[in-house]
Coordinates of C-alpha atoms in Angstrom, one line a residue:
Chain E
X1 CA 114.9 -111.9 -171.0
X2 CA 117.3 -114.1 -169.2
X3 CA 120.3 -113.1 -166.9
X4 CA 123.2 -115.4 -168.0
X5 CA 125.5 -115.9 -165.6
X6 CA 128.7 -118.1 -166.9
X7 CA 132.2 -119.4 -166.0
X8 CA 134.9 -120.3 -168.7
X9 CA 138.2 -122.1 -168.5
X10 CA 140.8 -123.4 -170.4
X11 CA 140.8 -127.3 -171.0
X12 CA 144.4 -129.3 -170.2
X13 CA 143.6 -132.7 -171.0
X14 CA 141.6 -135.0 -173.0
X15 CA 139.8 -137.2 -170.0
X16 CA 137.1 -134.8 -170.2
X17 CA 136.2 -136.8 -173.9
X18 CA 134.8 -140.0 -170.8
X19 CA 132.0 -137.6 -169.5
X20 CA 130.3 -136.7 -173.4
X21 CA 126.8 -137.2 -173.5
X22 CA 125.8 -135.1 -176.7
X23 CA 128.0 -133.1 -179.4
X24 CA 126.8 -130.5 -181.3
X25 CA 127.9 -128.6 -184.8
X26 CA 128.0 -124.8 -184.5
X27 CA 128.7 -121.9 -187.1
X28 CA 128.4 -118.3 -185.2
X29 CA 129.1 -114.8 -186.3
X30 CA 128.1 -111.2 -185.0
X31 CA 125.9 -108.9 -186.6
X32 CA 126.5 -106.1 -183.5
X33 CA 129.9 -106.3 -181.3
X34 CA 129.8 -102.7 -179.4
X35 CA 129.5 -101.4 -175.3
X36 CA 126.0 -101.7 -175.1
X37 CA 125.1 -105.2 -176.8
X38 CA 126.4 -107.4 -179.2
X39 CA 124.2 -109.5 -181.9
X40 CA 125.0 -113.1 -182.7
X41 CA 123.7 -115.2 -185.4
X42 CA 123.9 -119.6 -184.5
X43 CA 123.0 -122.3 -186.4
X44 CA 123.1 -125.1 -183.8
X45 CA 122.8 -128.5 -186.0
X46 CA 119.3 -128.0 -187.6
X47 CA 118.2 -124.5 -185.5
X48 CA 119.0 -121.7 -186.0
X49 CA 118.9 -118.8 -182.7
X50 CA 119.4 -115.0 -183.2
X51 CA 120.8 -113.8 -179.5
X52 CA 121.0 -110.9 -178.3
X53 CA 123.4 -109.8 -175.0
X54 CA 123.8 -107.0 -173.2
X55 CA 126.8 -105.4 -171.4
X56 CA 128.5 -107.4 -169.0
X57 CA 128.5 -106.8 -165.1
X58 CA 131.0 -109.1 -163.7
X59 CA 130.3 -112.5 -165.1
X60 CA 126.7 -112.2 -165.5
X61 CA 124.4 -110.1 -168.3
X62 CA 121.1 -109.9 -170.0
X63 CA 120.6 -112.3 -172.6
X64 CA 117.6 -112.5 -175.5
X65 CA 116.9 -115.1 -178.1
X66 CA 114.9 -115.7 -180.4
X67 CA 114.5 -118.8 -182.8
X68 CA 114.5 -117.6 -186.9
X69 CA 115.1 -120.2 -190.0
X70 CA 118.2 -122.2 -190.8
X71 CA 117.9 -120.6 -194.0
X72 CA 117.8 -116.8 -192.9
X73 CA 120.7 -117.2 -190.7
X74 CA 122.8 -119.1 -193.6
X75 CA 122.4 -115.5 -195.7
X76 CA 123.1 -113.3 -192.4
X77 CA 126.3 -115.6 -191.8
X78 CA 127.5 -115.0 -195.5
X79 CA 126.7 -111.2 -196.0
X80 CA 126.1 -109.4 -192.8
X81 CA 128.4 -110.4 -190.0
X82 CA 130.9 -107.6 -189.0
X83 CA 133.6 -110.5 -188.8
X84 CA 134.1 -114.5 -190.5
X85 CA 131.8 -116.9 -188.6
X86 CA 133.6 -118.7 -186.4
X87 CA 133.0 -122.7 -186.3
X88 CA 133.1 -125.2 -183.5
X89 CA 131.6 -128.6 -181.9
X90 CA 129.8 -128.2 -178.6
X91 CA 130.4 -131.0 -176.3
X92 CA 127.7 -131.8 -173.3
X93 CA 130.0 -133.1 -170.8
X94 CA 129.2 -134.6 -167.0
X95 CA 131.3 -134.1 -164.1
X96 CA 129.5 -135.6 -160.7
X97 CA 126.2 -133.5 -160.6
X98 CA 127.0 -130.5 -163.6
X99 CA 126.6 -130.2 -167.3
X100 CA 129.7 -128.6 -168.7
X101 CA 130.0 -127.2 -172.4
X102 CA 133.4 -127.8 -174.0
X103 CA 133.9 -125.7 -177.1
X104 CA 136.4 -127.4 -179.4
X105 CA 137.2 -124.5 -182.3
X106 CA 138.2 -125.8 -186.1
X107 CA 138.8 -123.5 -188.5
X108 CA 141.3 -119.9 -187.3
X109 CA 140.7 -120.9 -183.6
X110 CA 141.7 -124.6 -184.2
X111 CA 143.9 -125.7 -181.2
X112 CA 141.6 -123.6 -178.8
X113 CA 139.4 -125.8 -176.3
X114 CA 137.2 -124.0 -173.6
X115 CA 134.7 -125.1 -170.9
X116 CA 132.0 -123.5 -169.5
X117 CA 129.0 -123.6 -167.1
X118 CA 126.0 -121.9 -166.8
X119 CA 125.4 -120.9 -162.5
X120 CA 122.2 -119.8 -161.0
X121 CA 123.8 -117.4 -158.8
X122 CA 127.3 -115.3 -159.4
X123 CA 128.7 -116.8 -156.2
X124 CA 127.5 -120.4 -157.2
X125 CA 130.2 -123.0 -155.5
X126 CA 131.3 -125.3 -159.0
X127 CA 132.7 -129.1 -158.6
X128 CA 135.9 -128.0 -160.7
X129 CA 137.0 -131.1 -162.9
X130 CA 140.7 -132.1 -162.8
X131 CA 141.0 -131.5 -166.4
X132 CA 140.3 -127.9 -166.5
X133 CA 142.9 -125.1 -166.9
X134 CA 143.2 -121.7 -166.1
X135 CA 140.1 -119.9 -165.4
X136 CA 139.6 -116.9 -168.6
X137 CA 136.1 -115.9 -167.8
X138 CA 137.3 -112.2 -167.3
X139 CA 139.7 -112.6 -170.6
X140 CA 138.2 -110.6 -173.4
X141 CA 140.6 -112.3 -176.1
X142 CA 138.3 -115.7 -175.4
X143 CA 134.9 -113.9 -175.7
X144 CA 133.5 -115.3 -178.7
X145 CA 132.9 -111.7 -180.5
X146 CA 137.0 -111.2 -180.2
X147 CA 137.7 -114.9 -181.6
X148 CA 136.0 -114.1 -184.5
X149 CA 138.0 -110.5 -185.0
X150 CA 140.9 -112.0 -183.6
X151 CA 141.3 -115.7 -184.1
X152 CA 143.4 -117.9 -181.5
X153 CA 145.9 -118.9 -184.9
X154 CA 147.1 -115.0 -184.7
X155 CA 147.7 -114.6 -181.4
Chain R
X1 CA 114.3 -112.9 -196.6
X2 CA 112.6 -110.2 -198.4
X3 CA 114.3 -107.4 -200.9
X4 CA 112.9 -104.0 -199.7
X5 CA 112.8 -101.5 -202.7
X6 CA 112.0 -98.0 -201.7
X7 CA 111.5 -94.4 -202.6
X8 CA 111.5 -91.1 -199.9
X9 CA 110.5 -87.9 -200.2
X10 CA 110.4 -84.8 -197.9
X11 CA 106.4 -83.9 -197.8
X12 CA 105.6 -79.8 -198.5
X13 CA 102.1 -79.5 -197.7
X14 CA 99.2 -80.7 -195.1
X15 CA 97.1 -81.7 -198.1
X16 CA 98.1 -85.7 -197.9
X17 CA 95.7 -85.5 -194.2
X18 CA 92.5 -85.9 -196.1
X19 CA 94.0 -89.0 -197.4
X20 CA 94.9 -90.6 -194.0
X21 CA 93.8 -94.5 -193.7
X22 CA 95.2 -95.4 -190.5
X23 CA 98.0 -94.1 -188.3
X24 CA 100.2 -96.2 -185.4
X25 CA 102.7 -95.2 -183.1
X26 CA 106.8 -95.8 -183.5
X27 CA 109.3 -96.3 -181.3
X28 CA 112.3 -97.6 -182.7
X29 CA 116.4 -97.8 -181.8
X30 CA 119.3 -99.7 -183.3
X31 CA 121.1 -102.5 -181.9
X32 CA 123.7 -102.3 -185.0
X33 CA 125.1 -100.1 -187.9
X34 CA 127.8 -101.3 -189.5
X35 CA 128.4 -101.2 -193.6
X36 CA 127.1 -104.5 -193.6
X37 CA 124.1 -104.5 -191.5
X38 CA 121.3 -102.5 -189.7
X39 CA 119.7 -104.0 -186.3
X40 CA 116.4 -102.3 -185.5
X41 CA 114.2 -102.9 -182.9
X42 CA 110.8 -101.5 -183.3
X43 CA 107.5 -100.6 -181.0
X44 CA 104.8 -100.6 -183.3
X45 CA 101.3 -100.0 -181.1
X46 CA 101.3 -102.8 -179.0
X47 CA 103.6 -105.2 -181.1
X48 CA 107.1 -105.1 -181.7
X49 CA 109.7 -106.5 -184.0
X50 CA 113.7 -107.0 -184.3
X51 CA 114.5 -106.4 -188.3
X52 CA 117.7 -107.1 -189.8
X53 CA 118.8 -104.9 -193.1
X54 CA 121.8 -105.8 -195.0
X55 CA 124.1 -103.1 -197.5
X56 CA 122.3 -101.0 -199.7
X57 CA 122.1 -101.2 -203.5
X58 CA 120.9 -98.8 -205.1
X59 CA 117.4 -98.2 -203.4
X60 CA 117.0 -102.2 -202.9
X61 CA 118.4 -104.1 -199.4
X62 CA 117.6 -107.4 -197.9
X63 CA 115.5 -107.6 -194.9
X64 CA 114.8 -109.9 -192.0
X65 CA 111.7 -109.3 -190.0
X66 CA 110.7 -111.2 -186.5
X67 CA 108.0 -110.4 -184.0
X68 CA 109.4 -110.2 -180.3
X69 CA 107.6 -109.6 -177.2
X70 CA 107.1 -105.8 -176.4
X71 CA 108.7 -106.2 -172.5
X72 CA 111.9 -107.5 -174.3
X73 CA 111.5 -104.7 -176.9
X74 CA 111.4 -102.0 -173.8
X75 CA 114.5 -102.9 -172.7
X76 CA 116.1 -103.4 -175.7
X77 CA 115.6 -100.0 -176.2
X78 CA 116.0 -98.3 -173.0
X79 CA 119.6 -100.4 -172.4
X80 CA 121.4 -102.1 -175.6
X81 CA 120.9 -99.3 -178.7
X82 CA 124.0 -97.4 -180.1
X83 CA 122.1 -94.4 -179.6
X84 CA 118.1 -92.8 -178.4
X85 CA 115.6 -94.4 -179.8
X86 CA 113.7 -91.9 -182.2
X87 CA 109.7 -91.7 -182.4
X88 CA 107.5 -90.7 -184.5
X89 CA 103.9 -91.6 -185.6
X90 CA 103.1 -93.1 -189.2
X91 CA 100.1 -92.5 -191.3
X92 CA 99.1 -94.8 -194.1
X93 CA 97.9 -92.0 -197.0
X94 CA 96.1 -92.7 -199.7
X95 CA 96.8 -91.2 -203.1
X96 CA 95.0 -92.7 -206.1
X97 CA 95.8 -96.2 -206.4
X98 CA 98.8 -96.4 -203.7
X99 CA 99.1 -96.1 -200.1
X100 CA 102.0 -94.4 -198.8
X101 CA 103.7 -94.4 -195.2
X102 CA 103.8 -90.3 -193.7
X103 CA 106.3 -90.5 -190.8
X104 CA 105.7 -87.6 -188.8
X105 CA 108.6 -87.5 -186.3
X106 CA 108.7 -86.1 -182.5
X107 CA 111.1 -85.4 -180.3
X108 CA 114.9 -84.5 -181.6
X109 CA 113.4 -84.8 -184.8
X110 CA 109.9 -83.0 -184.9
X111 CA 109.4 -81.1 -188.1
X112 CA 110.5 -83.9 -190.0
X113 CA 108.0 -84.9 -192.2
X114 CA 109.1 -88.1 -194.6
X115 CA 106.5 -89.9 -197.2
X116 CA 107.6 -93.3 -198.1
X117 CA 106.6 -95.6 -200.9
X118 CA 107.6 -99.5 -201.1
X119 CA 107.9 -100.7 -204.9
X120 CA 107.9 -104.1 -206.3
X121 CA 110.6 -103.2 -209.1
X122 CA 112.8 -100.7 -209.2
X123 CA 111.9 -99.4 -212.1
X124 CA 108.5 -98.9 -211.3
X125 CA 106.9 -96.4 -212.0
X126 CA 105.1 -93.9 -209.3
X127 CA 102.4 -91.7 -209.4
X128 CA 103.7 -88.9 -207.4
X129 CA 101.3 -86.8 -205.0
X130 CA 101.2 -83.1 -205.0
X131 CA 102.0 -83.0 -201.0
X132 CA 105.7 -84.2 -202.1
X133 CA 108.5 -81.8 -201.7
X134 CA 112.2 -83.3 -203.1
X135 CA 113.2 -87.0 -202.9
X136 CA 115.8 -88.1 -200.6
X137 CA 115.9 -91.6 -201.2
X138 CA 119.8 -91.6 -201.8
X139 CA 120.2 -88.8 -199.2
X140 CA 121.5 -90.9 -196.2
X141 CA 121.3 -87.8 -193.6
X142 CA 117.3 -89.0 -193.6
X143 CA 117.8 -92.5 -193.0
X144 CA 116.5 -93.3 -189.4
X145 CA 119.7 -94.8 -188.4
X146 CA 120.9 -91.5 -188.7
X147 CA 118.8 -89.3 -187.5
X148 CA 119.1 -91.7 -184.4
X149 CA 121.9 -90.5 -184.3
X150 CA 122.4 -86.7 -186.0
X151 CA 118.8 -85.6 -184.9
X152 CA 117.2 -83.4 -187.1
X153 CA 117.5 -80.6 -184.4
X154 CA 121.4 -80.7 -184.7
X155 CA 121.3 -79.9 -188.5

């Protein structure tokens, strides 16, 4: 088990695009989305992760994943999610000394860009880049689980 | 992926004891139950697993089986299930040529006794033991997920 610990933002301009060091595909649904845990289902490029998370306290909460084959979680994605996967491409981006992820959504939530970072502490002091936006890490409408329910083209 | 085809039955008598091949220990909650999926996590003796089941048709569903480590397992069930874990201990019978799972269950649901047999076709044909009382393979008060939830107690 790992404690995840996370802060998202919004993303106002495109001068983040200078800092990419890798991109990644990835197609997501949920298999579980209630208060005590939800279930997610990645394919990540070739992998393929079942994650399991726990309630969140504050901006941190247990986290558990496990590999399982590309070819399981193509069936899971089609038949058992409780909502549409949604799709995206991951972005590794640097800023001085952190790694950012920048979520670009295609598909219902095309429009919608987010960044986050991963802390090691909840009070962690973050180098915030000038192109982030408002800060929605306590904004339940950009949690993954309500994209897919909820996608950002029907807001 | 595999297709799990099964058959349940209440048991009547103690008779299917002389039978008795092996027996482990349960321990098992759910992550998920929605009407397109089951997430179970399972103790089983000292190993544990995570197993996915999708809709039921007929008595035939697709399952999803992987090992995780028993620590994650614990917690899992002490913190992210919908509802108490139930428990139980499960004897492997022998009855002529087939072995059938006994679940003997404890707890909110002692005095449940539930024989199990896993077929390769549905039509297959089964060689029923004397120690059977009535099948409830399409009653759905008996499946686990719901006596998680509606213990056997409450009835």
């Amino acid at each position: 088990m790992a404690i995840e610990i996370e802060r998202k933002f919004l993303v106002e301009t495109d001068e983040w695009r200078s800092g990419i060091e890798s991109q990644v595909r990835l197609v997501q649904g949920y298999l579980a989305n209630h208060q005590n845990a939800t279930v997610r289902v990645r394919i990540k490029g070739q992998q393929a992760f079942l994650t399991i998370k726990g309630a969140t306290h504050g901006i941190s909460r247990a986290e558990f994943e496990y590999p399982i084959p590309v070819a399981d979680a193509e069936v899971l994605l089609r038949d058992l999610t409780v909502s549409p996967p949604i799709e995206k491409t991951r972005y590794q981006v640097r800023y001085r000394s952190d790694l950012w992820d920048l979520d670009v959504f295609s598909g219902a939530n095309a429009g919608l860009i987010m960044a986050e970072i991963e802390l090691e502490t909840a009070d962690q002091v973050v180098d915030l880049p000038p192109w982030l936006g408002n800060e929605v890490s306590h904004d339940s409408r950009y949690y993954n689980v309500n994209l897919a329910r909820h996608p950002y083209h029907h807001w």
